[in-house]
Short mmCIF file of C-alpha atoms in Angstrom, two decimals:
data_model
loop_
_atom_site.label_atom_id
_atom_site.label_comp_id
_atom_site.label_asym_id
_atom_site.label_seq_id
_atom_site.Cartn_x
_atom_site.Cartn_y
_atom_site.Cartn_z
CA LEU A 3 234.78 75.02 177.47
CA PHE A 4 238.43 75.34 175.55
CA GLN A 5 238.35 79.09 175.97
CA PRO A 6 240.44 81.27 178.48
CA LYS A 7 237.86 82.49 181.01
CA THR A 8 239.97 85.02 182.82
CA LEU A 9 242.79 87.43 181.58
CA GLU A 10 244.98 85.34 184.08
CA GLN A 11 244.45 82.58 181.80
CA ARG A 12 245.05 84.44 178.80
CA SER A 13 248.20 85.39 179.98
CA LEU A 14 249.05 81.68 180.74
CA VAL A 15 248.40 80.92 177.13
CA GLN A 16 250.14 83.55 175.34
CA PRO A 17 253.66 82.12 175.89
CA ASN A 18 252.79 79.14 174.31
CA LEU A 19 251.29 80.74 171.30
CA ASN A 20 254.39 83.17 171.17
CA ALA A 21 256.98 80.00 171.25
CA TRP A 22 254.62 78.32 168.59
CA LYS A 23 255.36 81.73 166.53
CA THR A 24 259.02 81.88 167.06
CA LEU A 25 259.63 78.38 165.87
CA ALA A 26 257.40 78.53 162.93
CA SER A 27 259.00 81.99 161.87
CA THR A 28 262.27 80.01 162.51
CA PHE A 29 261.26 77.09 160.40
CA TRP A 30 260.04 79.32 157.70
CA VAL A 31 263.29 81.32 157.67
CA PHE A 32 265.68 78.22 157.02
CA CYS A 33 263.32 76.62 154.61
CA GLY A 34 263.47 79.89 152.67
CA GLY A 35 267.14 79.75 152.80
CA TRP A 36 267.10 76.40 151.51
CA LEU A 37 264.85 77.42 148.56
CA ILE A 38 266.96 80.26 147.56
CA PHE A 39 270.20 78.26 147.66
CA TRP A 40 269.37 74.68 146.25
CA PRO A 41 266.98 75.69 143.00
CA LEU A 42 269.15 78.57 142.27
CA CYS A 43 272.78 76.52 142.67
CA PRO A 44 272.87 75.93 138.85
CA MET A 45 272.47 79.91 138.30
CA MET A 46 275.08 80.81 141.16
CA ASP A 47 278.01 78.42 139.92
CA LYS A 48 276.81 79.10 136.49
CA SER A 49 276.47 75.40 135.72
CA TYR A 50 273.27 76.31 133.86
CA LYS A 51 275.61 76.54 130.88
CA GLU A 52 276.09 72.93 130.77
CA TYR A 53 272.25 72.66 131.28
CA ARG A 54 272.44 71.22 134.63
CA LEU A 55 268.88 71.12 136.70
CA PRO A 56 268.53 71.84 140.27
CA PHE A 57 267.34 68.08 140.78
CA LEU A 58 268.49 64.91 139.00
CA ALA A 59 265.20 63.65 137.05
CA TRP A 60 264.19 61.63 134.09
CA TYR A 61 262.16 63.21 131.48
CA PRO A 62 260.94 61.87 128.26
CA TYR A 63 262.73 64.66 125.96
CA ASN A 64 265.88 66.09 125.87
CA THR A 65 266.80 68.69 128.42
CA GLN A 66 269.97 69.77 127.23
CA THR A 67 268.57 72.02 124.90
CA SER A 68 266.72 75.32 124.73
CA PRO A 69 263.77 76.08 125.47
CA GLN A 70 263.30 72.76 127.04
CA TYR A 71 266.09 73.40 129.59
CA GLU A 72 264.25 76.75 130.63
CA PHE A 73 260.80 75.13 130.88
CA THR A 74 262.08 71.86 132.83
CA TYR A 75 263.74 74.10 135.18
CA LEU A 76 260.81 76.42 135.78
CA HIS A 77 258.55 73.43 136.34
CA GLN A 78 261.21 72.05 138.99
CA PHE A 79 261.73 75.62 140.63
CA VAL A 80 257.71 76.08 141.03
CA SER A 81 257.32 72.56 142.17
CA ILE A 82 259.65 72.30 144.77
CA ASN A 83 258.33 75.66 146.32
CA CYS A 84 254.80 74.32 146.01
CA ILE A 85 255.78 70.97 148.14
CA SER A 86 257.97 72.96 150.43
CA LEU A 87 254.85 75.24 151.03
CA VAL A 88 252.83 72.15 152.03
CA ASN A 89 255.38 70.58 153.95
CA VAL A 90 256.00 73.64 156.11
CA ASN A 91 252.17 74.48 156.46
CA ILE A 92 251.71 70.76 157.96
CA ASP A 93 254.48 70.87 160.18
CA THR A 94 253.79 73.99 161.75
CA LEU A 95 250.04 72.83 161.89
CA ILE A 96 251.24 69.59 163.84
CA ALA A 97 253.31 71.87 166.15
CA GLY A 98 250.23 74.22 166.69
CA LEU A 99 247.86 71.28 167.72
CA ASN A 100 250.34 69.97 170.33
CA MET A 101 250.70 73.73 171.59
CA TYR A 102 247.01 74.14 171.93
CA ILE A 103 246.89 70.78 174.02
CA GLY A 104 249.55 72.06 176.12
CA ALA A 105 247.79 75.39 176.68
CA GLN A 106 244.32 73.54 177.51
CA PHE A 107 246.30 71.90 180.34
CA ASP A 108 247.35 75.15 181.58
CA ILE A 109 243.71 76.56 181.70
CA LEU A 110 242.75 73.47 183.30
CA CYS A 111 245.49 73.50 186.05
CA ASP A 112 244.41 76.91 186.73
CA ASP A 113 240.62 76.31 187.09
CA ILE A 114 241.56 73.39 189.58
CA ARG A 115 243.53 75.63 191.60
CA HIS A 116 240.76 78.15 191.71
CA LEU A 117 237.70 75.58 192.90
CA HIS A 118 236.96 77.73 195.72
CA ASP A 119 237.99 81.09 196.76
CA GLY A 120 236.93 80.91 200.69
CA SER A 121 233.38 82.39 200.28
CA LYS A 122 230.10 80.20 201.20
CA ASP A 123 228.62 81.12 197.51
CA SER A 124 232.23 79.59 196.06
CA LEU A 125 231.59 76.76 198.34
CA ALA A 126 228.48 75.53 196.73
CA GLU A 127 229.82 76.27 193.17
CA ALA A 128 232.98 74.29 193.73
CA ARG A 129 231.15 70.94 192.90
CA GLN A 130 229.77 72.17 189.44
CA LYS A 131 233.32 73.66 188.85
CA LEU A 132 234.94 70.26 189.49
CA LYS A 133 232.41 68.48 187.46
CA GLU A 134 233.28 71.09 184.39
CA CYS A 135 236.95 70.26 185.09
CA VAL A 136 236.49 66.69 184.57
CA LYS A 137 234.54 67.30 181.61
CA HIS A 138 237.41 69.56 180.32
CA HIS A 139 239.94 67.07 181.07
CA ARG A 140 237.92 64.42 179.10
CA GLU A 141 237.53 66.89 176.26
CA ILE A 142 241.24 67.35 176.16
CA LEU A 143 242.17 63.67 175.82
CA LYS A 144 239.68 63.30 173.52
CA PHE A 145 241.11 66.10 171.09
CA ALA A 146 244.52 64.84 171.72
CA GLU A 147 243.90 61.34 170.42
CA TYR A 148 242.01 62.80 167.24
CA ALA A 149 244.94 64.98 166.69
CA ASN A 150 247.58 62.10 167.36
CA ASN A 151 245.68 60.06 164.79
CA PHE A 152 245.68 62.94 162.40
CA TYR A 153 249.43 63.31 162.48
CA ASN A 154 250.48 59.62 163.07
CA TRP A 155 252.10 59.05 159.70
CA PRO A 156 253.97 62.58 159.03
CA VAL A 157 255.50 62.61 162.56
CA PHE A 158 256.57 58.88 162.05
CA LEU A 159 258.17 59.21 158.92
CA GLN A 160 260.05 62.45 159.80
CA ILE A 161 261.31 61.09 163.15
CA PHE A 162 262.38 57.76 161.41
CA VAL A 163 264.21 59.62 158.57
CA GLY A 164 265.12 62.76 160.35
CA GLY A 165 268.49 61.62 161.62
CA ILE A 166 269.30 60.25 158.22
CA CYS A 167 268.69 63.39 156.49
CA ILE A 168 270.60 65.62 159.10
CA GLY A 169 273.60 63.20 158.86
CA PHE A 170 273.69 62.99 155.13
CA SER A 171 273.63 66.89 154.77
CA LEU A 172 276.19 67.19 157.28
CA PHE A 173 278.46 65.05 155.45
CA GLN A 174 277.52 66.66 152.08
CA MET A 175 278.56 70.02 153.62
CA THR A 176 282.15 68.34 154.05
CA VAL A 177 282.52 67.30 150.49
CA VAL A 178 281.15 70.27 148.62
CA VAL A 179 283.12 73.51 147.98
CA PRO A 180 283.23 75.59 151.10
CA PHE A 181 280.87 78.70 151.53
CA SER A 182 279.32 77.70 148.07
CA ALA A 183 275.68 77.90 147.15
CA GLU A 184 275.83 74.13 147.78
CA PHE A 185 277.17 74.63 151.04
CA TYR A 186 274.68 77.11 152.12
CA SER A 187 271.68 74.90 150.87
CA PHE A 188 273.11 71.86 152.57
CA LEU A 189 273.53 74.13 155.76
CA THR A 190 269.85 75.68 155.83
CA TYR A 191 268.40 72.33 154.95
CA SER A 192 270.04 70.49 158.25
CA PHE A 193 268.85 73.39 160.29
CA ALA A 194 265.28 73.24 158.65
CA ILE A 195 265.04 69.65 159.64
CA ILE A 196 266.56 69.94 163.34
CA VAL A 197 263.76 73.11 163.59
CA GLN A 198 261.01 70.60 162.13
CA VAL A 199 262.05 67.77 164.77
CA PHE A 200 262.53 70.38 167.50
CA MET A 201 258.91 71.62 166.90
CA TYR A 202 257.60 68.25 167.35
CA CYS A 203 259.40 67.07 170.00
CA TRP A 204 259.26 70.49 172.17
CA PHE A 205 255.49 70.62 172.06
CA GLY A 206 254.81 67.18 172.62
CA ASN A 207 257.23 67.29 175.78
CA GLU A 208 255.25 70.45 176.98
CA ILE A 209 251.82 68.23 176.86
CA GLU A 210 253.70 65.55 179.25
CA VAL A 211 255.14 68.35 181.49
CA LYS A 212 252.20 70.08 181.83
CA SER A 213 249.37 66.97 182.18
CA SER A 214 251.69 66.06 185.00
CA LYS A 215 250.83 69.07 186.85
CA LEU A 216 247.05 68.43 187.17
CA SER A 217 247.80 66.49 190.58
CA TYR A 218 249.73 69.24 191.76
CA ALA A 219 247.11 71.59 191.20
CA ALA A 220 244.72 69.96 192.99
CA PHE A 221 246.84 70.11 195.98
CA GLU A 222 247.33 73.85 195.52
CA SER A 223 243.68 74.32 195.69
CA ASP A 224 242.03 75.33 198.71
CA TRP A 225 240.74 71.62 199.02
CA THR A 226 240.62 71.49 202.91
CA ASN A 227 237.45 73.76 202.85
CA LEU A 228 235.51 71.66 200.48
CA SER A 229 232.67 69.49 201.26
CA PRO A 230 233.04 65.98 201.95
CA GLU A 231 231.51 64.91 198.79
CA VAL A 232 233.28 67.21 196.71
CA LYS A 233 236.70 65.83 198.28
CA LYS A 234 235.92 62.29 197.31
CA ILE A 235 235.53 63.65 193.72
CA LEU A 236 238.67 65.42 193.68
CA ILE A 237 240.48 62.61 195.20
CA ILE A 238 239.18 60.08 192.38
CA PHE A 239 239.96 62.75 189.93
CA THR A 240 243.57 63.17 191.11
CA LEU A 241 244.10 59.62 190.88
CA ASN A 242 242.94 59.40 187.44
CA VAL A 243 245.21 62.24 186.35
CA GLN A 244 248.57 60.48 188.03
CA LYS A 245 249.62 59.35 184.58
CA PRO A 246 250.75 61.95 182.44
CA LEU A 247 249.62 62.24 178.78
CA LYS A 248 252.30 61.40 176.11
CA VAL A 249 251.85 61.77 172.24
CA SER A 250 253.67 59.54 170.04
CA ALA A 251 253.75 58.17 166.60
CA PHE A 252 251.88 54.77 166.60
CA GLY A 253 253.26 54.29 170.01
CA LEU A 254 256.85 53.98 168.77
CA PHE A 255 258.30 57.09 169.29
CA TYR A 256 257.22 59.63 172.14
CA LEU A 257 257.64 63.14 171.36
CA SER A 258 260.03 64.44 173.87
CA LEU A 259 263.13 66.35 174.26
CA GLU A 260 264.69 62.85 175.01
CA THR A 261 263.50 61.69 171.56
CA PHE A 262 265.09 64.67 170.16
CA MET A 263 268.46 64.11 171.69
CA LYS A 264 268.40 60.39 170.32
CA ILE A 265 267.50 61.99 167.00
CA LEU A 266 270.64 64.42 167.09
CA ARG A 267 272.96 61.36 168.11
CA THR A 268 271.82 59.21 165.56
CA ALA A 269 272.73 61.91 162.84
CA TRP A 270 276.07 62.53 164.19
CA SER A 271 276.78 58.70 163.92
CA TYR A 272 275.48 58.67 160.45
CA PHE A 273 277.84 61.52 159.77
CA THR A 274 281.00 60.05 161.34
CA LEU A 275 280.53 56.53 159.56
CA LEU A 276 279.86 58.38 155.95
CA ARG A 277 282.92 60.64 156.70
CA GLN A 278 285.13 57.59 157.75
CA VAL A 279 283.79 55.76 154.73
CA ASN A 280 284.85 58.71 152.39
CA LEU A 281 288.18 59.20 153.94
CA ARG A 282 289.24 55.61 153.28
CA LYS A 283 288.20 55.71 149.89
CA GLN A 284 290.34 58.75 149.59
#
């Protein structure tokens, strides 16, 4: 039911897949950049001579001696790589689920537009095709609900702290040595968070936009030649799809470009606040 039925539908789905691949690859690049600069900061600025670790942490042993320092350093480096790998895969999976839902609305719109091609045989099949479209729409909504329940918590937490993380990282860039390893680590981290939140919001926004096109697809079909019975079913279906589908995090934050812009404005507010407080202290 969810598979493209024609080459034209495959061509409709392909841009969605390409957009997801592009954003996922960009996300991987920035995360990889952060994993290069931040864990290796002590080596790049030679602070490892002072037994500085990539991350501040308490250990039940002395990390200021060798070989405890080297083993602890390796532990932190491997751990942050594993955690980052898991996080990136979860984030790209969530974006992929939303991309898939949006692609299904593209396929459904195309099916509705081609309910009737003008022949008598097609007129007889239109009723069955419309029933399949109704079933397809129900299955899309069901899948979207399952997916939304799956990623409620990750998306909620990321949107809630995304603005804080971006603002804090931008502030840190102004207090560390310019163009140092720490500077680039905060730079790549900021871009990684921005791309992460953008993936959520972009594909969530695509779901809303594409689901709103269902009623227009019904008008674009050759509905004037349909039988009265099929017309009634089409009218009822059109009325049911008037309200576009919106995905959210517990109904508190809708995944849309508007939400993305709000997060960026929040991040800038945190940045300016921290900057002003720091300047007053100086």
